[in-house]
Short mmCIF file of C-alpha atoms and ligand atoms in Angstrom, two decimals:
data_model
loop_
_atom_site.label_atom_id
_atom_site.label_comp_id
_atom_site.label_asym_id
_atom_site.label_seq_id
_atom_site.Cartn_x
_atom_site.Cartn_y
_atom_site.Cartn_z
CA MET A 136 84.27 103.09 128.17
CA THR A 137 85.41 100.13 126.08
CA ASP A 138 85.23 100.16 122.14
CA LEU A 139 83.66 97.29 120.83
CA TYR A 140 86.10 97.40 118.01
CA ARG A 141 88.81 96.22 120.36
CA VAL A 142 87.18 93.22 121.40
CA LEU A 143 88.26 89.82 119.71
CA PRO A 144 85.53 87.29 118.88
CA ASP A 145 86.54 85.00 121.81
CA GLU A 146 86.08 87.88 124.20
CA MET A 147 82.69 88.85 122.49
CA ASP A 148 81.55 85.38 123.26
CA GLU A 149 82.39 86.01 126.90
CA LEU A 150 80.91 89.28 126.82
CA VAL A 151 77.64 87.98 125.32
CA LYS A 152 77.62 85.32 128.13
CA THR A 153 77.90 87.87 130.91
CA LEU A 154 74.91 89.87 129.33
CA ARG A 155 72.89 86.44 129.52
CA GLN A 156 72.40 86.28 125.79
CA PRO A 157 72.81 83.21 123.71
CA ARG A 158 76.04 82.69 121.90
CA TYR A 159 74.63 83.60 118.43
CA ARG A 160 74.36 87.14 119.43
CA ALA A 161 78.13 87.58 119.34
CA ASP A 162 78.02 86.75 115.71
CA GLN A 163 75.31 89.15 115.22
CA LEU A 164 77.18 91.62 117.05
CA LEU A 165 80.39 91.07 115.04
CA GLN A 166 78.42 91.14 111.67
CA ALA A 167 76.90 94.41 112.76
CA LEU A 168 80.21 95.91 113.48
CA TYR A 169 82.24 94.59 110.52
CA ARG A 170 79.53 94.73 107.77
CA GLU A 171 77.62 97.86 108.52
CA SER A 172 79.83 100.25 110.48
CA PRO A 173 77.29 101.50 112.88
CA LYS A 174 77.49 104.96 114.20
CA ASP A 175 76.68 103.92 117.80
CA VAL A 176 75.40 100.94 119.79
CA SER A 177 71.76 102.06 119.52
CA SER A 178 71.74 101.77 115.69
CA MET A 179 72.57 98.15 115.64
CA ARG A 180 68.99 97.22 115.08
CA GLN A 181 69.79 93.38 114.52
CA LEU A 182 70.29 93.29 118.25
CA PRO A 183 67.24 93.32 120.75
CA SER A 184 66.88 96.72 122.33
CA ASP A 185 67.47 95.42 125.96
CA MET A 186 70.73 93.93 124.82
CA ARG A 187 71.86 97.36 123.10
CA ASP A 188 70.94 99.06 126.39
CA ASN A 189 72.85 96.61 128.52
CA LEU A 190 75.81 96.94 126.23
CA SER A 191 75.81 100.75 126.81
CA ALA A 192 75.05 100.21 130.65
CA VAL A 193 77.92 98.15 131.17
CA GLY A 194 80.34 100.52 129.22
CA TYR A 195 80.54 99.48 125.70
CA ALA A 196 80.47 102.03 122.83
CA VAL A 197 81.60 102.55 119.26
CA GLY A 198 83.08 105.35 117.57
CA SER A 199 86.84 106.23 118.17
CA ALA A 200 87.42 108.16 114.98
CA SER A 201 85.41 110.67 112.82
CA GLU A 202 86.62 111.97 109.33
CA VAL A 203 87.54 115.66 109.38
CA HIS A 204 89.06 115.98 105.95
CA ARG A 205 89.48 114.00 102.68
CA VAL A 206 91.77 114.43 99.89
CA VAL A 207 91.57 112.53 96.54
CA SER A 208 94.54 112.59 94.13
CA GLU A 209 93.84 113.76 90.54
CA ASP A 210 93.53 110.21 89.20
CA GLY A 211 91.18 109.21 91.76
CA ASN A 212 93.48 106.25 92.81
CA THR A 213 94.62 107.64 96.13
CA THR A 214 92.51 108.88 98.85
CA LYS A 215 93.74 110.25 102.20
CA LEU A 216 91.54 110.85 105.19
CA LEU A 217 92.43 112.93 108.22
CA LEU A 218 90.56 111.39 111.36
CA LYS A 219 89.88 113.02 114.52
CA LEU A 220 89.95 110.72 117.61
CA THR A 221 87.92 111.08 120.64
CA ASP A 222 90.55 112.99 122.61
CA GLY A 223 90.84 115.40 119.76
CA THR A 224 94.05 114.09 118.07
CA LEU A 225 94.45 113.82 114.54
CA VAL A 226 95.70 110.76 112.55
CA GLU A 227 95.97 110.13 108.81
CA THR A 228 95.11 107.14 106.79
CA VAL A 229 95.57 106.39 103.17
CA LEU A 230 93.83 104.27 100.44
CA MET A 231 95.75 103.32 97.45
CA GLN A 232 93.87 101.66 94.48
CA TYR A 233 95.82 99.99 91.65
CA ARG A 234 93.84 99.17 88.52
CA SER A 235 95.28 96.62 86.43
CA GLY A 236 94.50 93.80 83.90
CA GLY A 237 91.06 95.37 83.08
CA LYS A 238 89.71 93.76 86.17
CA GLU A 239 86.50 94.87 87.45
CA HIS A 240 87.62 95.61 91.05
CA PRO A 241 91.09 97.26 91.69
CA ARG A 242 93.33 96.20 94.44
CA SER A 243 92.54 98.47 97.43
CA THR A 244 95.24 98.88 99.96
CA VAL A 245 94.84 100.86 103.07
CA CYS A 246 97.90 102.33 104.86
CA VAL A 247 97.27 102.66 108.55
CA SER A 248 98.89 104.58 111.30
CA THR A 249 99.89 102.92 114.75
CA GLN A 250 101.04 106.08 116.65
CA VAL A 251 100.65 109.77 116.83
CA GLY A 252 104.02 110.97 115.69
CA CYS A 253 106.89 108.81 116.07
CA ALA A 254 109.93 108.54 118.43
CA MET A 255 112.38 107.20 115.75
CA GLY A 256 113.06 110.74 114.32
CA CYS A 257 114.01 109.53 110.84
CA THR A 258 115.43 112.75 109.32
CA PHE A 259 113.48 112.56 106.08
CA CYS A 260 110.02 111.65 107.54
CA ALA A 261 107.30 114.27 108.27
CA THR A 262 106.04 111.94 111.18
CA GLY A 263 109.58 111.63 112.71
CA GLN A 264 109.94 115.39 112.80
CA MET A 265 106.86 115.75 114.90
CA GLY A 266 108.18 113.78 117.62
CA PHE A 267 106.26 111.20 119.66
CA GLU A 268 102.71 112.11 120.94
CA ARG A 269 101.04 108.70 121.86
CA ASN A 270 100.41 105.11 120.90
CA LEU A 271 97.06 104.33 119.13
CA LYS A 272 94.77 101.97 120.61
CA ALA A 273 93.84 98.77 118.64
CA GLU A 274 90.28 100.12 117.83
CA GLU A 275 91.81 103.43 116.71
CA ILE A 276 93.85 101.39 114.23
CA VAL A 277 90.86 99.19 113.22
CA ALA A 278 88.69 102.40 112.77
CA GLN A 279 91.12 103.51 110.07
CA VAL A 280 90.50 100.40 107.88
CA LEU A 281 86.74 100.48 108.55
CA CYS A 282 86.35 104.08 107.51
CA PHE A 283 87.73 103.13 104.04
CA ALA A 284 85.72 99.82 104.24
CA SER A 285 82.46 101.73 104.30
CA ILE A 286 83.47 104.14 101.69
CA LEU A 287 84.50 101.34 99.46
CA ARG A 288 81.40 99.39 100.10
CA GLU A 289 79.21 102.11 98.73
CA ARG A 290 81.05 101.52 95.52
CA GLY A 291 80.65 97.58 95.63
CA GLU A 292 84.44 97.38 96.29
CA HIS A 293 86.23 96.17 99.44
CA VAL A 294 89.52 96.33 101.21
CA THR A 295 91.96 93.90 99.81
CA ASN A 296 95.20 94.62 101.51
CA LEU A 297 96.70 96.38 104.55
CA VAL A 298 99.97 97.99 104.98
CA PHE A 299 101.24 99.25 108.43
CA MET A 300 103.16 102.09 106.71
CA GLY A 301 101.38 105.42 107.94
CA MET A 302 102.33 107.34 110.99
CA GLY A 303 104.36 105.80 113.59
CA GLU A 304 106.52 102.58 114.31
CA PRO A 305 104.08 99.60 114.49
CA LEU A 306 106.60 97.59 116.70
CA ALA A 307 107.10 100.11 119.18
CA ASN A 308 103.28 99.68 119.95
CA TYR A 309 103.27 95.90 119.68
CA THR A 310 100.52 94.92 121.72
CA GLU A 311 97.79 97.03 120.22
CA THR A 312 99.10 96.66 116.75
CA ILE A 313 98.88 92.80 117.06
CA ARG A 314 95.45 93.13 118.56
CA ALA A 315 94.25 94.98 115.69
CA VAL A 316 95.79 92.55 113.25
CA ARG A 317 94.00 89.73 115.05
CA ILE A 318 90.64 91.59 114.73
CA LEU A 319 90.96 92.59 111.23
CA THR A 320 92.08 89.14 110.13
CA HIS A 321 89.61 86.94 112.26
CA ALA A 322 87.05 85.08 110.04
CA ARG A 323 84.36 86.03 112.46
CA ALA A 324 85.45 89.86 112.65
CA PHE A 325 86.79 91.80 109.41
CA GLY A 326 88.10 88.66 107.84
CA LEU A 327 91.15 89.99 105.73
CA GLY A 328 93.70 87.46 104.68
CA GLN A 329 96.84 87.54 106.89
CA ARG A 330 98.93 87.10 103.91
CA HIS A 331 97.55 90.38 102.65
CA ILE A 332 99.00 92.44 105.48
CA THR A 333 102.50 93.97 105.70
CA ILE A 334 103.97 95.33 108.73
CA SER A 335 106.79 97.81 108.15
CA THR A 336 109.49 98.41 110.80
CA VAL A 337 112.36 100.70 111.19
CA GLY A 338 114.01 97.73 112.93
CA VAL A 339 112.79 97.07 116.45
CA MET A 340 114.51 93.74 116.89
CA GLN A 341 112.46 92.57 120.02
CA GLY A 342 109.31 93.14 117.98
CA ILE A 343 110.70 91.49 114.75
CA ASP A 344 111.59 88.31 117.04
CA LYS A 345 108.23 88.40 118.76
CA LEU A 346 106.32 88.77 115.39
CA ALA A 347 108.19 85.69 114.06
CA GLU A 348 106.86 83.73 116.97
CA GLU A 349 103.14 84.80 116.51
CA ASP A 350 100.79 82.32 114.76
CA LEU A 351 100.54 84.90 111.97
CA GLN A 352 101.29 84.82 108.27
CA VAL A 353 101.73 88.47 107.87
CA GLY A 354 104.50 90.03 105.66
CA LEU A 355 107.40 91.98 107.25
CA ALA A 356 109.02 95.15 105.75
CA ILE A 357 112.21 96.52 107.21
CA SER A 358 113.21 100.05 106.40
CA LEU A 359 116.87 99.67 105.80
CA HIS A 360 117.71 102.85 103.77
CA ALA A 361 121.45 102.35 103.93
CA PRO A 362 124.07 99.57 103.41
CA ASN A 363 126.16 100.77 106.37
CA ASP A 364 125.80 101.91 109.93
CA LYS A 365 127.36 105.17 109.37
CA LEU A 366 124.98 106.31 106.63
CA ARG A 367 122.11 104.91 108.28
CA LYS A 368 122.84 106.49 111.51
CA LYS A 369 122.40 110.00 109.50
CA LEU A 370 118.98 109.01 108.40
CA VAL A 371 117.58 107.21 111.36
CA PRO A 372 119.34 108.68 114.19
CA THR A 373 117.76 106.62 116.81
CA ALA A 374 118.83 103.22 115.22
CA GLY A 375 120.90 102.87 118.37
CA PRO A 376 122.51 99.32 118.93
CA ASN A 377 120.83 97.68 116.00
CA SER A 378 123.25 97.54 113.18
CA VAL A 379 122.66 97.10 109.49
CA GLY A 380 124.25 93.46 109.89
CA ASP A 381 121.47 92.90 112.72
CA LEU A 382 118.69 93.84 110.39
CA ILE A 383 120.02 91.73 107.63
CA ALA A 384 120.30 88.84 109.97
CA ALA A 385 116.79 89.41 110.96
CA THR A 386 115.60 89.08 107.50
CA ARG A 387 117.17 85.48 107.41
CA SER A 388 115.77 84.41 110.78
CA TYR A 389 112.17 85.88 109.89
CA PHE A 390 112.27 83.84 106.69
CA LYS A 391 113.52 80.65 108.54
CA LYS A 392 110.80 81.03 111.19
CA THR A 393 107.87 81.94 108.87
CA GLY A 394 108.75 80.97 105.39
CA ARG A 395 108.01 84.53 104.27
CA ARG A 396 110.66 86.51 102.64
CA VAL A 397 111.34 90.11 104.01
CA THR A 398 111.01 93.24 102.05
CA LEU A 399 113.70 95.82 102.49
CA GLU A 400 112.68 99.41 102.18
CA TYR A 401 115.01 101.96 100.90
CA ALA A 402 114.02 105.56 100.69
CA MET A 403 116.07 107.01 97.93
CA ILE A 404 117.42 110.63 98.86
CA GLY A 405 119.29 112.66 96.21
CA GLY A 406 122.91 113.16 97.07
CA VAL A 407 122.63 111.19 100.27
CA ASN A 408 122.24 107.33 99.53
CA ASP A 409 121.72 107.25 95.77
CA SER A 410 125.18 107.02 94.37
CA PRO A 411 126.42 103.89 92.26
CA GLU A 412 129.05 103.30 94.85
CA VAL A 413 126.18 103.17 97.61
CA ALA A 414 124.26 100.81 95.20
CA ALA A 415 127.21 98.53 94.75
CA GLU A 416 127.85 98.25 98.50
CA LEU A 417 124.12 97.43 99.08
CA ALA A 418 124.35 95.00 96.20
CA ALA A 419 127.40 93.24 97.80
CA LEU A 420 125.39 93.28 101.34
CA LEU A 421 122.28 91.43 99.91
CA LYS A 422 123.75 89.21 97.19
CA GLY A 423 122.35 85.90 97.89
CA ASN A 424 120.31 86.88 100.79
CA GLY A 425 116.80 86.42 98.97
CA ALA A 426 115.37 89.60 100.23
CA HIS A 427 113.26 92.00 97.92
CA VAL A 428 114.43 95.68 97.88
CA ASN A 429 111.71 98.47 97.50
CA LEU A 430 113.42 101.63 96.20
CA ILE A 431 111.13 104.56 97.39
CA PRO A 432 112.12 107.78 95.76
CA VAL A 433 111.63 110.16 98.77
CA ASN A 434 108.73 112.49 99.17
CA GLN A 435 109.85 116.08 99.80
CA THR A 436 109.14 117.01 103.34
CA ALA A 437 110.33 119.90 105.74
CA GLY A 438 113.74 118.23 106.10
CA GLY A 439 114.67 119.52 102.79
CA PHE A 440 115.46 116.37 101.22
CA GLU A 441 115.16 115.81 97.49
CA ARG A 442 114.14 113.14 95.32
CA PRO A 443 117.03 111.81 93.15
CA LYS A 444 117.08 112.44 89.45
CA TRP A 445 115.35 109.52 87.50
CA LYS A 446 118.64 108.64 85.94
CA ARG A 447 120.17 107.82 89.26
CA ILE A 448 117.24 105.78 90.46
CA THR A 449 117.40 103.62 87.48
CA GLU A 450 121.15 103.20 87.53
CA PHE A 451 120.94 102.17 91.37
CA GLU A 452 118.27 99.70 90.32
CA ARG A 453 120.36 98.27 87.48
CA ILE A 454 123.35 97.85 89.87
CA LEU A 455 121.27 95.82 92.35
CA LYS A 456 119.66 93.77 89.59
CA GLU A 457 123.12 93.00 88.15
CA SER A 458 123.96 91.18 91.39
CA ASP A 459 120.80 89.33 91.27
CA VAL A 460 119.20 91.43 93.96
CA SER A 461 115.38 91.52 93.27
CA CYS A 462 114.09 95.04 93.43
CA THR A 463 111.33 97.36 92.26
CA VAL A 464 110.94 101.11 92.28
CA ARG A 465 107.93 102.16 94.21
CA VAL A 466 106.96 105.65 93.08
CA GLU A 467 105.01 106.76 96.03
CA LYS A 468 101.28 107.35 95.10
CA GLY A 469 99.54 110.52 95.86
CA SER A 470 102.68 112.58 96.33
CA GLU A 471 100.73 115.72 95.00
CA ILE A 472 98.13 115.18 98.15
CA SER A 473 100.95 114.87 100.59
CA ALA A 474 100.14 111.17 100.96
CA ALA A 475 103.59 110.39 102.45
CA CYS A 476 103.66 109.41 106.00
CA GLY A 477 102.78 112.22 108.25
CA GLN A 478 102.58 114.92 105.60
CA LEU A 479 98.84 115.67 105.56
CA ARG A 480 98.70 115.90 109.33
CA THR A 481 101.70 118.30 109.20
CA ASP A 482 99.99 120.50 106.51
CA MET A 483 96.48 120.29 107.98
CA ALA A 484 96.84 120.24 111.74
CA LYS A 485 96.52 124.03 112.21
CA ASN A 486 93.07 124.00 110.52
CA PHE A 487 91.22 121.50 112.88
N1 SAH B 550 107.89 103.31 111.05
C1 SAH B 550 107.62 102.28 110.10
C2 SAH B 550 106.59 102.35 109.24
C3 SAH B 550 105.95 103.66 108.90
S1 SAH B 550 107.04 104.54 107.78
C4 SAH B 550 109.08 102.29 109.13
O1 SAH B 550 109.69 103.20 109.21
O2 SAH B 550 109.24 101.41 108.49
C5 SAH B 550 106.53 103.66 106.30
C6 SAH B 550 107.56 103.88 105.18
O3 SAH B 550 107.61 105.25 104.71
C7 SAH B 550 109.12 103.51 105.67
O4 SAH B 550 109.98 102.90 104.77
C8 SAH B 550 109.70 105.07 105.59
O5 SAH B 550 110.87 104.96 105.22
C9 SAH B 550 108.86 105.56 104.38
N2 SAH B 550 108.97 107.00 104.45
C10 SAH B 550 109.00 108.11 105.52
N3 SAH B 550 108.92 109.23 105.18
C11 SAH B 550 108.98 109.23 103.68
C12 SAH B 550 109.19 110.20 102.65
N4 SAH B 550 109.33 111.48 102.95
N5 SAH B 550 109.21 109.80 101.34
C13 SAH B 550 109.09 108.42 100.96
N6 SAH B 550 109.06 107.72 101.91
C14 SAH B 550 108.97 108.01 103.14
FE1 SF4 B 551 108.92 106.78 112.49
FE2 SF4 B 551 108.92 105.12 110.14
FE3 SF4 B 551 109.09 107.81 110.17
FE4 SF4 B 551 111.21 106.71 111.00
S1 SF4 B 551 110.07 106.42 108.88
S2 SF4 B 551 110.30 108.44 111.87
S3 SF4 B 551 110.41 104.95 112.07
S4 SF4 B 551 107.24 106.54 110.99
#
């Protein structure tokens, strides 16, 4: 069985040709898939019934994920879905909406997972603590976005941004992640702007280099978390041969090749990496680098790490800004609905 949601438009043209259908059928098929989110091949009524039968007969289908649980935050701005994949595995995906400037339509950012679990073992991350189960396929990544696309469509809204910041390490599942990006950004498929996508990595060097060579304009975020290797190793035990210096060099080369500035993510953990001394070290490391720092006060997980006191966070921010390091504090949305990476699955897995 091949899921139609992993088929790129060029491949769709080929497929339609092998079914002896005219080329415009490929566009009809793509429109049905990306505008109507059909439940199965037989419900795509724009296509002639013999074509639908043929598609099924040669092994094409749709439907790689179904919603098993939905949680909405009190303010209604964050929605989290727990999806069941065809093999029974559970993945989570989050929608974050930002309403500002009295605009009619909010910014609607979907946060997708790329793996079930993660092999990187970051000590503060719920996904890291699960261990690695498997890579997601492109269609399973696309399905997460489409679940929200159809929820939003009913409200006259649409997905505006996409971040690869859910469960797993996207660059450790490079091929399927990039296939999903190409499908989601292709004008004949989902049509999301490449510049509205950010891929977040803990620092898979080969993946960063490869991504810089792709003809894509996606944003890159690198999860740094510490200004030196000793501290970083405590938080990212599998950081391995990639030093903080290598990551900083990667931000420069990515910018040089793509013209896009890299964001550095810094999960702030009380008593671990939030002191003024660490802030000064980070400021010295990044002075003149041009990268933007996102300070993310950590969400509590089973690892027992605490969010720093607010004063420590603002002090840290002040020290960075004093050295002209651009930075923002990103308070994770939806922490009351366990919206941090891997948390809902950890909480809910026993129920499904
Ligand atoms: N594996 C990739 C992308 C997924 S994690 C990466 O690590 O970058 C996305 C972001 O969520 C990372 O910056 C990660 O550090 C952060 N994160 C993980 N657990 C968190 C927690 N408990 N609280 C806040 N942020 C967390
Ligand atoms: Fe994996 Fe990212 Fe979690 Fe680290 S923070 S364990 S890399 S998902």
